[in-house]
Structures are given as structure tokens and as C-alpha cells.
């Protein structure tokens, strides 16, 4: 990761270090069904590089990891699964009549708690997103989660995203995190996709086809102390963290 990324993580470490006397985790689910109300996402439900929106007490920021990325480059959208015309130019998952998040053009989704709280990721629903060109293999792509601890270190977990079924349709599968992801307190999470070919080679950030759909993100939030001053300071420090981010695929 670059120096700027690590510098911004330092703010998160300071904020997290101030959160003491933590209680038990409180579960919540990001369903993307809440109204999108954000001055940082002027064209919502479509999101350009660096736009930001809010769901279930979390900030979410789609961005491009490409070196040549420009503000406004399309990297994500909230899709209405009940609208048959929402994905007229793409192969989107079926069987989900609610809203879901679509990561487009090798985009990355970053998120964190608005109050600066620690959180843990328990599970989610996900699917590959096809670009409508060419056949997809049995394993169409990968979804990687990269969790950031308060000290700036990270953990990763990677999930297989199936290709089309016998009828040529993509669909959501449910995934549960395992191991360290279920027990590690995080201050930030990145989600990004890999596109795979018939030979089983998978690449991120180089094809504009590492696309995925994400829904029902089950997150356990660890409450902070009942201190308004501490909450305000933590929020300010975390606000400094999520302006611009970079991730690595390896």
C-alpha cells in the first residue's frame, strides 16, 4: 500500500485507540434499501470515483483503484432488483427483488462506521456481474474482503463467485466469514472483485470486468462509550481517513 494510504490509516488508529471500555457487538445489516441521501454522491444511485453515501450508520465510498482514475469515473450503483430494465446492458443476478450494490468497472467499495466504532463482518450475499460480452466460466470471478485493524494491519478473505446456471442466469449466494474475520475488530473494510477466465486465471483492476453485486452485509458493531465528546472526536478523526484510498490485489 502507498504512503498516503498508510498515513490515512493512522488517523483511524488514533480514533480507535480512544474507544475504550467496549461493550458487546450489536448486529446490523446493510441492505441498500434505505434512501440515498448524500451531498457527496450527486448522481446517486450511480456513483463515481470518490463519491460517498450512507446506509445503516455506515459511510460507503466507491472508488477506482486505477492509477489514471479521474473523479466521476463510474465505479458503482445501487440497483433495483425488481426493475427488469435496470441491467439492460449487463448480466445481473436474478431472484433478488430488493436493492443491492453493484460494483462496476473494477471498482472498490470502502466502508466504515460513521461513529468511528469497531465492527466485525459476519456474512453477506454476493454475485458476479457480467458485462454482457462473451460466455462466463463456472467460476466467473472472486470477491475479496480486506479488513483494516486499528493499527493499520490488514486481513483478507476471498470468495468464489459462480458463473451462470443452466438457464444462463447469475444469482446471489450467501457467504459467511470464517476465522479471523469473525473475531477481528475492524475500523475499515474494502471489497473488490477479480474476473476469471476458463483457465482459472483471475485478475483484479486490469480488465474492467472484476464486477460484483453485494447485498445484506451483516455487520456486528461494537458500541463505543457513552461520551458525546469522545464520539464527536472519533467521528472527526475517521472523517479524515476516508477521502481517498488505495488497495492491492495480492
PDB file of N, CA and C in Angstrom, residues 19-23 223-225:
ATOM      1  N   UNK A  19     -11.336   4.582  21.803  1.00  0.00           N
ATOM      2  CA  UNK A  19     -12.586   3.896  22.136  1.00  0.00           C
ATOM      3  C   UNK A  19     -12.270   2.807  23.152  1.00  0.00           C
ATOM      4  N   UNK A  20     -12.545   3.069  24.429  1.00  0.00           N
ATOM      5  CA  UNK A  20     -12.228   2.122  25.494  1.00  0.00           C
ATOM      6  C   UNK A  20     -13.516   1.601  26.115  1.00  0.00           C
ATOM      7  N   UNK A  21     -13.365   0.611  26.992  1.00  0.00           N
ATOM      8  CA  UNK A  21     -14.498   0.043  27.707  1.00  0.00           C
ATOM      9  C   UNK A  21     -15.586  -0.403  26.753  1.00  0.00           C
ATOM     10  N   UNK A  22     -15.232  -1.181  25.757  1.00  0.00           N
ATOM     11  CA  UNK A  22     -16.160  -1.582  24.711  1.00  0.00           C
ATOM     12  C   UNK A  22     -17.159  -2.594  25.224  1.00  0.00           C
ATOM     13  N   UNK A  23     -18.409  -2.508  24.710  1.00  0.00           N
ATOM     14  CA  UNK A  23     -19.435  -3.473  25.046  1.00  0.00           C
ATOM     15  C   UNK A  23     -19.478  -4.585  24.025  1.00  0.00           C
ATOM     16  N   UNK A 223     -20.280  -1.226  20.402  1.00  0.00           N
ATOM     17  CA  UNK A 223     -20.654   0.114  20.892  1.00  0.00           C
ATOM     18  C   UNK A 223     -19.473   0.842  21.494  1.00  0.00           C
ATOM     19  N   UNK A 224     -19.504   2.159  21.358  1.00  0.00           N
ATOM     20  CA  UNK A 224     -18.483   2.993  21.977  1.00  0.00           C
ATOM     21  C   UNK A 224     -18.981   3.487  23.328  1.00  0.00           C
ATOM     22  N   UNK A 225     -18.117   4.055  24.170  1.00  0.00           N
ATOM     23  CA  UNK A 225     -18.558   4.591  25.461  1.00  0.00           C
ATOM     24  C   UNK A 225     -19.604   5.684  25.290  1.00  0.00           C
TER      25      UNK A 225
END
